[in-house]
Coordinates of C-alpha atoms and ligand atoms in Angstrom, one line a residue:
M1 CA 46.9 -48.3 41.8
K2 CA 49.4 -46.6 44.1
S3 CA 48.0 -43.4 45.5
K4 CA 49.9 -40.2 44.9
L5 CA 48.7 -38.8 48.2
P6 CA 48.2 -41.9 50.3
N7 CA 47.8 -40.2 53.7
L8 CA 45.7 -37.2 52.6
P9 CA 42.4 -36.9 54.5
T10 CA 39.2 -35.4 53.1
S11 CA 39.3 -31.5 53.5
I12 CA 38.0 -30.5 57.0
F13 CA 35.6 -28.1 55.2
A14 CA 33.9 -31.0 53.4
V15 CA 33.9 -33.1 56.6
M16 CA 32.4 -30.5 58.9
S17 CA 29.8 -29.1 56.5
K18 CA 28.6 -32.6 55.9
M19 CA 28.5 -33.4 59.6
A20 CA 26.6 -30.1 60.2
A21 CA 24.0 -31.1 57.5
D22 CA 23.7 -34.7 58.8
H23 CA 23.1 -33.5 62.4
K24 CA 21.1 -30.5 61.5
A25 CA 23.6 -28.3 63.3
L26 CA 24.2 -24.6 62.9
N27 CA 27.1 -24.4 60.4
L28 CA 29.8 -22.0 61.5
S29 CA 32.5 -24.3 60.3
Q30 CA 33.3 -23.9 56.5
G31 CA 33.9 -20.2 55.8
F32 CA 31.0 -18.8 53.7
P33 CA 28.4 -16.1 54.3
N34 CA 24.8 -17.1 55.0
F35 CA 23.4 -13.8 53.5
K36 CA 22.9 -12.7 49.9
S37 CA 25.3 -11.2 47.4
D38 CA 24.4 -7.7 46.2
P39 CA 21.3 -8.0 43.8
L40 CA 23.1 -5.5 41.5
L41 CA 25.9 -7.9 41.0
I42 CA 23.5 -10.7 40.3
E43 CA 21.6 -8.5 37.8
L44 CA 24.9 -7.7 36.1
V45 CA 25.6 -11.5 35.7
N46 CA 22.1 -12.0 34.3
Q47 CA 22.6 -9.1 31.9
A48 CA 26.0 -10.4 30.7
M49 CA 24.3 -13.8 29.9
K50 CA 21.5 -12.0 28.1
D51 CA 24.0 -9.9 26.2
G52 CA 25.6 -13.1 24.9
Y53 CA 28.8 -13.5 27.0
N54 CA 28.3 -17.3 27.1
Q55 CA 31.3 -18.6 25.2
Y56 CA 34.9 -19.0 26.3
A57 CA 36.5 -15.9 27.8
P58 CA 40.0 -15.0 26.7
M59 CA 42.5 -17.4 28.3
P60 CA 43.9 -14.9 30.9
G61 CA 40.4 -13.5 31.6
D62 CA 38.0 -10.8 30.4
I63 CA 40.0 -7.7 29.6
G64 CA 37.5 -5.4 31.3
L65 CA 37.9 -7.3 34.5
R66 CA 41.7 -7.4 34.2
E67 CA 41.7 -3.6 33.8
A68 CA 39.4 -3.2 36.8
I69 CA 41.7 -5.4 38.9
S70 CA 44.8 -3.4 37.7
Q71 CA 43.1 -0.1 38.6
K72 CA 42.0 -1.4 42.1
T73 CA 45.6 -2.6 42.9
T74 CA 47.1 0.8 41.7
S75 CA 44.6 2.8 43.8
L76 CA 45.1 0.7 47.0
H77 CA 48.8 -0.2 46.8
H78 CA 50.4 2.2 44.3
K79 CA 51.6 -0.6 42.2
T80 CA 50.3 -1.1 38.6
Y81 CA 50.1 -4.7 37.3
R82 CA 49.8 -4.8 33.5
P83 CA 46.4 -6.2 32.5
D84 CA 47.8 -7.9 29.4
T85 CA 50.8 -9.6 30.9
E86 CA 50.6 -9.6 34.7
I87 CA 47.0 -10.6 35.7
T88 CA 45.1 -13.8 35.2
V89 CA 41.5 -14.5 36.3
T90 CA 41.1 -17.8 38.0
A91 CA 38.5 -20.2 39.3
G92 CA 38.9 -18.9 42.8
A93 CA 42.1 -18.6 44.7
T94 CA 42.3 -22.4 45.1
Q95 CA 43.0 -22.8 41.4
A96 CA 45.4 -19.9 41.4
I97 CA 47.4 -21.5 44.2
F98 CA 47.4 -24.9 42.7
T99 CA 48.6 -23.5 39.3
I100 CA 51.4 -21.5 40.9
I101 CA 52.7 -24.5 42.7
A102 CA 52.4 -26.7 39.6
A103 CA 54.2 -24.1 37.6
I104 CA 57.2 -23.6 39.8
I105 CA 57.7 -26.6 42.2
N106 CA 60.0 -29.4 41.1
K107 CA 60.9 -32.6 42.9
G108 CA 62.9 -31.9 46.0
D109 CA 62.1 -28.2 46.2
E110 CA 61.5 -27.0 49.8
V111 CA 58.5 -24.7 50.5
I112 CA 58.1 -22.8 53.8
I113 CA 54.6 -22.5 55.1
F114 CA 53.4 -21.0 58.3
T115 CA 51.2 -23.3 60.3
P116 CA 48.3 -23.4 61.1
A117 CA 48.1 -23.2 57.3
Y118 CA 45.2 -23.2 55.0
D119 CA 44.7 -26.7 53.8
C120 CA 45.2 -26.5 50.0
Y121 CA 48.9 -25.7 50.1
D122 CA 50.2 -28.9 51.5
P123 CA 48.7 -31.4 49.0
A124 CA 49.6 -29.3 46.0
I125 CA 53.2 -29.1 47.1
K126 CA 53.4 -32.8 47.7
L127 CA 51.8 -33.7 44.3
F128 CA 54.7 -32.0 42.5
G129 CA 57.3 -33.6 44.7
G130 CA 58.0 -30.6 46.9
K131 CA 58.9 -30.8 50.6
I132 CA 57.0 -28.8 53.2
I133 CA 59.0 -27.0 55.8
P134 CA 56.5 -25.8 58.4
V135 CA 57.1 -22.8 60.7
Q136 CA 54.7 -23.1 63.6
L137 CA 52.9 -20.0 64.8
R138 CA 51.5 -20.1 68.3
A139 CA 48.6 -18.5 70.2
P140 CA 47.8 -16.0 71.5
N141 CA 49.5 -13.7 68.9
Y142 CA 50.8 -16.1 66.2
K143 CA 53.8 -13.9 65.7
V144 CA 56.4 -14.9 63.1
D145 CA 59.9 -15.3 64.4
W146 CA 61.8 -14.3 61.2
N147 CA 65.1 -15.7 62.7
D148 CA 63.4 -19.1 62.9
V149 CA 62.3 -18.7 59.2
E150 CA 65.8 -17.9 58.1
A151 CA 67.2 -20.8 60.0
K152 CA 65.0 -23.1 58.0
I153 CA 66.2 -21.9 54.6
T154 CA 68.5 -24.3 52.7
P155 CA 69.9 -24.3 49.2
K156 CA 66.8 -26.3 48.2
T157 CA 64.3 -23.6 49.5
K158 CA 62.3 -22.4 46.5
L159 CA 59.2 -20.7 47.8
I160 CA 57.7 -19.1 51.0
I161 CA 53.9 -19.1 51.2
I162 CA 52.3 -16.3 53.4
N163 CA 48.6 -15.6 54.1
T164 CA 47.6 -12.2 55.4
P165 CA 45.0 -11.7 56.9
H166 CA 45.6 -15.2 58.2
N167 CA 43.1 -18.1 58.1
P168 CA 42.4 -19.5 60.7
S169 CA 44.1 -17.3 63.3
G170 CA 42.8 -13.9 62.2
V171 CA 46.2 -12.2 62.6
I172 CA 47.7 -9.9 60.1
F173 CA 51.3 -9.3 58.9
S174 CA 52.6 -5.9 59.9
E175 CA 54.7 -3.7 57.7
E176 CA 57.8 -4.9 59.6
D177 CA 56.8 -8.5 58.9
M178 CA 56.6 -7.8 55.2
L179 CA 60.0 -5.9 55.2
Q180 CA 61.6 -8.9 56.9
L181 CA 60.0 -11.3 54.4
Q182 CA 61.2 -9.1 51.6
S183 CA 64.8 -9.0 52.9
I184 CA 64.9 -12.7 53.4
A185 CA 63.4 -13.5 50.0
E186 CA 66.0 -11.2 48.3
K187 CA 68.9 -12.5 50.3
H188 CA 68.2 -16.1 49.5
N189 CA 66.7 -15.6 46.1
L190 CA 63.3 -17.1 47.0
L191 CA 59.9 -16.9 45.3
V192 CA 56.9 -15.8 47.4
L193 CA 53.2 -16.7 47.2
S194 CA 51.1 -14.2 49.0
D195 CA 47.6 -15.5 49.7
E196 CA 45.6 -12.3 50.2
V197 CA 42.0 -13.6 49.9
Y198 CA 40.9 -11.6 53.0
E199 CA 42.6 -8.4 51.7
H200 CA 39.4 -6.3 52.3
I201 CA 38.5 -7.7 55.7
I202 CA 40.8 -6.0 58.2
F203 CA 39.8 -4.5 61.5
D204 CA 40.5 -1.8 64.1
G205 CA 41.8 0.7 61.5
N206 CA 44.7 -1.5 60.5
T207 CA 46.2 -1.5 57.0
H208 CA 46.5 -4.5 54.7
F209 CA 50.2 -4.6 53.8
S210 CA 49.8 -6.3 50.4
A211 CA 53.0 -7.7 48.9
A212 CA 52.2 -5.4 46.1
R213 CA 53.4 -2.5 48.2
F214 CA 57.0 -3.8 48.4
P215 CA 58.9 -3.5 45.1
A216 CA 61.6 -6.1 45.8
L217 CA 58.8 -8.6 46.8
V218 CA 56.7 -7.7 43.8
S219 CA 59.5 -8.8 41.5
R220 CA 59.5 -12.4 43.0
C221 CA 55.9 -12.8 44.1
F222 CA 52.6 -14.2 43.1
I223 CA 49.5 -12.6 44.8
T224 CA 46.3 -14.5 45.0
A225 CA 42.8 -13.0 45.6
S226 CA 39.2 -14.3 45.8
F227 CA 36.0 -12.5 44.8
G228 CA 34.0 -15.1 46.7
K229 CA 35.3 -13.6 50.0
T230 CA 34.9 -10.0 48.9
F231 CA 31.4 -10.2 47.3
H232 CA 29.7 -12.9 49.4
N233 CA 29.5 -15.5 46.6
T234 CA 32.0 -18.2 47.5
G235 CA 30.1 -20.6 45.3
W236 CA 31.0 -18.7 42.1
K237 CA 34.6 -19.7 42.6
M238 CA 36.1 -16.6 41.0
G239 CA 39.5 -15.1 41.8
Y240 CA 42.7 -13.9 40.3
C241 CA 46.5 -14.0 40.4
L242 CA 49.0 -11.1 40.0
A243 CA 52.6 -11.7 39.2
P244 CA 55.4 -10.0 37.2
E245 CA 55.5 -11.0 33.6
Y246 CA 58.3 -13.7 33.8
L247 CA 56.3 -15.5 36.5
M248 CA 52.9 -15.0 34.9
K249 CA 54.2 -16.5 31.7
E250 CA 54.9 -19.8 33.6
F251 CA 51.6 -19.5 35.4
K252 CA 49.7 -19.3 32.1
K253 CA 51.5 -22.4 30.7
V254 CA 49.7 -24.4 33.4
H255 CA 46.5 -22.3 33.6
Q256 CA 45.7 -22.7 29.9
F257 CA 45.7 -26.5 30.2
N258 CA 44.1 -27.0 33.6
V259 CA 41.1 -24.7 33.0
F260 CA 41.9 -22.6 29.9
S261 CA 39.6 -19.7 31.0
V262 CA 37.0 -19.2 33.7
N263 CA 33.3 -18.3 33.8
S264 CA 32.6 -15.7 31.1
P265 CA 29.4 -13.8 32.2
M266 CA 30.7 -13.6 35.8
Q267 CA 33.9 -12.0 34.6
R268 CA 31.9 -9.4 32.6
A269 CA 29.8 -8.6 35.7
L270 CA 32.7 -8.5 38.1
G271 CA 34.5 -6.1 35.8
D272 CA 31.7 -3.6 36.0
Y273 CA 31.0 -4.1 39.7
L274 CA 34.7 -3.8 40.7
A275 CA 34.9 -0.4 39.0
T276 CA 32.9 1.1 42.0
P277 CA 35.4 1.1 45.0
D278 CA 32.5 1.4 47.4
H279 CA 31.6 -2.2 46.6
Y280 CA 34.7 -3.4 48.5
L281 CA 35.8 -0.5 50.7
G282 CA 33.0 -0.9 53.2
L283 CA 33.7 -4.6 53.8
S284 CA 36.0 -4.2 56.9
A285 CA 33.4 -2.1 58.7
F286 CA 30.7 -4.5 57.8
Y287 CA 32.5 -7.5 59.2
Q288 CA 34.0 -5.6 62.2
Q289 CA 30.4 -5.0 63.3
K290 CA 29.7 -8.7 63.1
R291 CA 33.0 -9.6 64.9
D292 CA 32.2 -7.2 67.7
L293 CA 28.6 -8.4 68.0
F294 CA 29.7 -12.0 68.2
I295 CA 32.4 -11.4 70.8
H296 CA 30.0 -9.3 72.8
L297 CA 27.3 -12.0 72.7
I298 CA 29.8 -14.7 74.0
K299 CA 31.8 -12.5 76.4
D300 CA 30.5 -14.4 79.5
S301 CA 31.0 -17.9 78.0
K302 CA 33.8 -20.2 79.1
F303 CA 35.7 -19.7 75.9
K304 CA 38.8 -17.5 75.9
I305 CA 38.7 -15.0 73.1
I306 CA 41.4 -13.0 71.4
P307 CA 39.6 -10.7 68.9
S308 CA 40.3 -11.5 65.2
K309 CA 42.3 -8.8 63.4
G310 CA 41.1 -9.7 60.0
T311 CA 39.2 -12.5 58.0
Y312 CA 35.8 -13.6 59.0
F313 CA 37.0 -16.1 61.5
Q314 CA 37.3 -16.0 65.3
M315 CA 39.5 -18.5 67.2
L316 CA 38.0 -19.7 70.5
D317 CA 40.2 -21.4 73.1
F318 CA 38.3 -24.2 74.9
S319 CA 40.9 -25.3 77.4
E320 CA 38.8 -24.3 80.4
I321 CA 35.9 -26.3 79.1
S322 CA 37.4 -29.6 78.1
Q323 CA 40.7 -31.5 77.7
E324 CA 39.3 -33.4 74.7
S325 CA 41.2 -33.1 71.4
D326 CA 39.8 -30.3 69.2
I327 CA 38.7 -32.9 66.7
T328 CA 36.7 -34.8 69.4
F329 CA 35.4 -31.6 70.9
T330 CA 34.1 -30.1 67.6
E331 CA 32.6 -33.5 66.7
R332 CA 30.7 -33.6 70.0
L333 CA 29.6 -30.0 69.7
T334 CA 28.2 -30.7 66.2
K335 CA 26.3 -33.9 67.3
E336 CA 25.2 -33.0 70.8
Q337 CA 25.0 -29.1 70.9
K338 CA 24.1 -28.7 67.2
I339 CA 26.8 -26.2 66.3
A340 CA 29.6 -27.0 63.8
T341 CA 33.0 -25.3 64.1
I342 CA 36.5 -26.2 62.7
P343 CA 39.1 -28.0 64.8
T344 CA 42.4 -26.1 64.0
S345 CA 44.9 -28.9 64.7
V346 CA 44.3 -30.1 61.2
F347 CA 46.1 -26.9 59.9
N348 CA 49.1 -27.4 62.2
A349 CA 52.4 -29.2 61.6
N350 CA 52.0 -32.8 62.8
N351 CA 48.4 -32.0 63.8
E352 CA 49.6 -30.5 67.1
D353 CA 46.5 -29.8 69.2
F354 CA 46.2 -26.3 70.9
K355 CA 42.6 -26.5 72.1
Q356 CA 41.5 -23.9 69.6
I357 CA 38.4 -24.0 67.4
R358 CA 37.6 -21.6 64.5
V359 CA 34.2 -20.1 64.2
C360 CA 33.0 -18.3 61.0
F361 CA 31.1 -15.1 61.9
A362 CA 30.1 -14.2 58.3
K363 CA 26.5 -14.8 59.4
T364 CA 23.3 -12.9 59.9
E365 CA 22.7 -11.3 63.3
E366 CA 20.0 -13.9 63.9
T367 CA 22.4 -16.8 63.3
L368 CA 25.1 -15.2 65.5
V369 CA 22.6 -14.8 68.3
S370 CA 21.5 -18.5 68.0
A371 CA 25.2 -19.5 67.9
A372 CA 26.0 -17.5 71.0
N373 CA 23.1 -19.0 72.9
I374 CA 24.6 -22.4 72.3
L375 CA 28.2 -21.5 73.0
N376 CA 27.2 -19.7 76.3
A377 CA 25.6 -22.8 77.6
I378 CA 28.7 -25.0 77.0
Ligands
PMP401 N1 43.2 -19.1 50.8 C1 42.6 -19.0 51.9 C2 43.4 -18.5 53.1 C3 41.2 -19.3 52.1 O1 40.6 -19.1 53.2 C4 40.5 -19.7 51.0 C5 39.1 -20.0 51.1 N2 38.4 -19.1 50.4 C6 41.2 -19.8 49.8 C7 42.5 -19.6 49.7 C8 40.5 -20.3 48.5 O2 39.7 -19.3 48.0 P1 38.6 -19.6 46.8 O3 37.3 -20.0 47.5 O4 38.5 -18.3 46.1 O5 39.1 -20.7 46.0
LIG402 N1 38.2 -20.9 52.8 C1 37.1 -21.6 53.4 C2 37.4 -21.8 54.9 O1 38.5 -21.5 55.3 C3 36.7 -22.9 52.9 C4 36.8 -23.2 51.4 C5 36.6 -24.6 51.1 O2 35.7 -25.2 51.5 N2 37.6 -25.2 50.4 O3 36.5 -22.2 55.6

């Protein structure tokens, strides 16, 4: 059989987590917390199961959860998405992103992505015959040059995918970035996918400028979100998508046949839990404390550090330590030093290597101290 994706490697997250397990290394590679989700949320899931919420949820999602998502978006961004027509609950952001791309990308459509880019965009675009047009962002500030973006737009450009706060770099889009995006999308009649899975993890008093805040963007934009990131349960694979009705209609045409609906008791529980804003409003402070502790612990190491502005990832530049490729370097670190991290060239256009590795600091203080001891000795 001829492969549809002949050159696609296994996801770096699967590769590095397996390598960490095989070599009994501290796993700071794949992004997941190593501490527990709130017992109250777990109790709510148990209760929903006991209360009989064990059959299919409605196709777009539990109505209580969709209402809670709508209220959260209104209170944070002053834009109300209608629970009945503009919100769908998904199996994590990954399924939402795949579904969006499946619903709108036709053969030959061009899609602009900002590299380093999260790894699920590229294969989904290719599967549906789309062409990736990368815009490379560069350390230290990974700033977007919007003239460069506009220069890459052709009559075939259909979609721009953004991700703020950005994985892996930890940078965030400013209000000015979002206004530039809005004006370009309007001028060239483009659709936008705004991947906002780290919406509640943003540091130093900065604001998350969701696409939901910009009316001319809202009218052409899908927004994706992940409860796994917000509530410390990445393994539950729960998330959602927001979009205006005409786009959500197309989204649901795919959603109903690739998953139909997602985990019912968890939706019940998340609906109740989300109704209390304190359950997500404290997240930035929680992770900022971890970022600051981690940076403090490794301040005398040979790694160059530019503090992350959002997400739970920190980029470390190792150019003063080694001239190896980031892939060789992270492999060696895992096997010899017993610490697993992510090589970031795999997220770049043409795998361009910048001697940067990504570390996940969503870890207990004890794990961060152990990680720092290893990194300081390198
Ligand atoms: N987008 C980005 C930028 C991510 O880091 C992740 C990983 N959580 C996802 C999407 C996928 O999220 P989920 O685990 O909810 O599928
Ligand atoms: N989003 C997570 C990360 O960036 C990984 C999710 C996955 O393993 N697919 O590490």
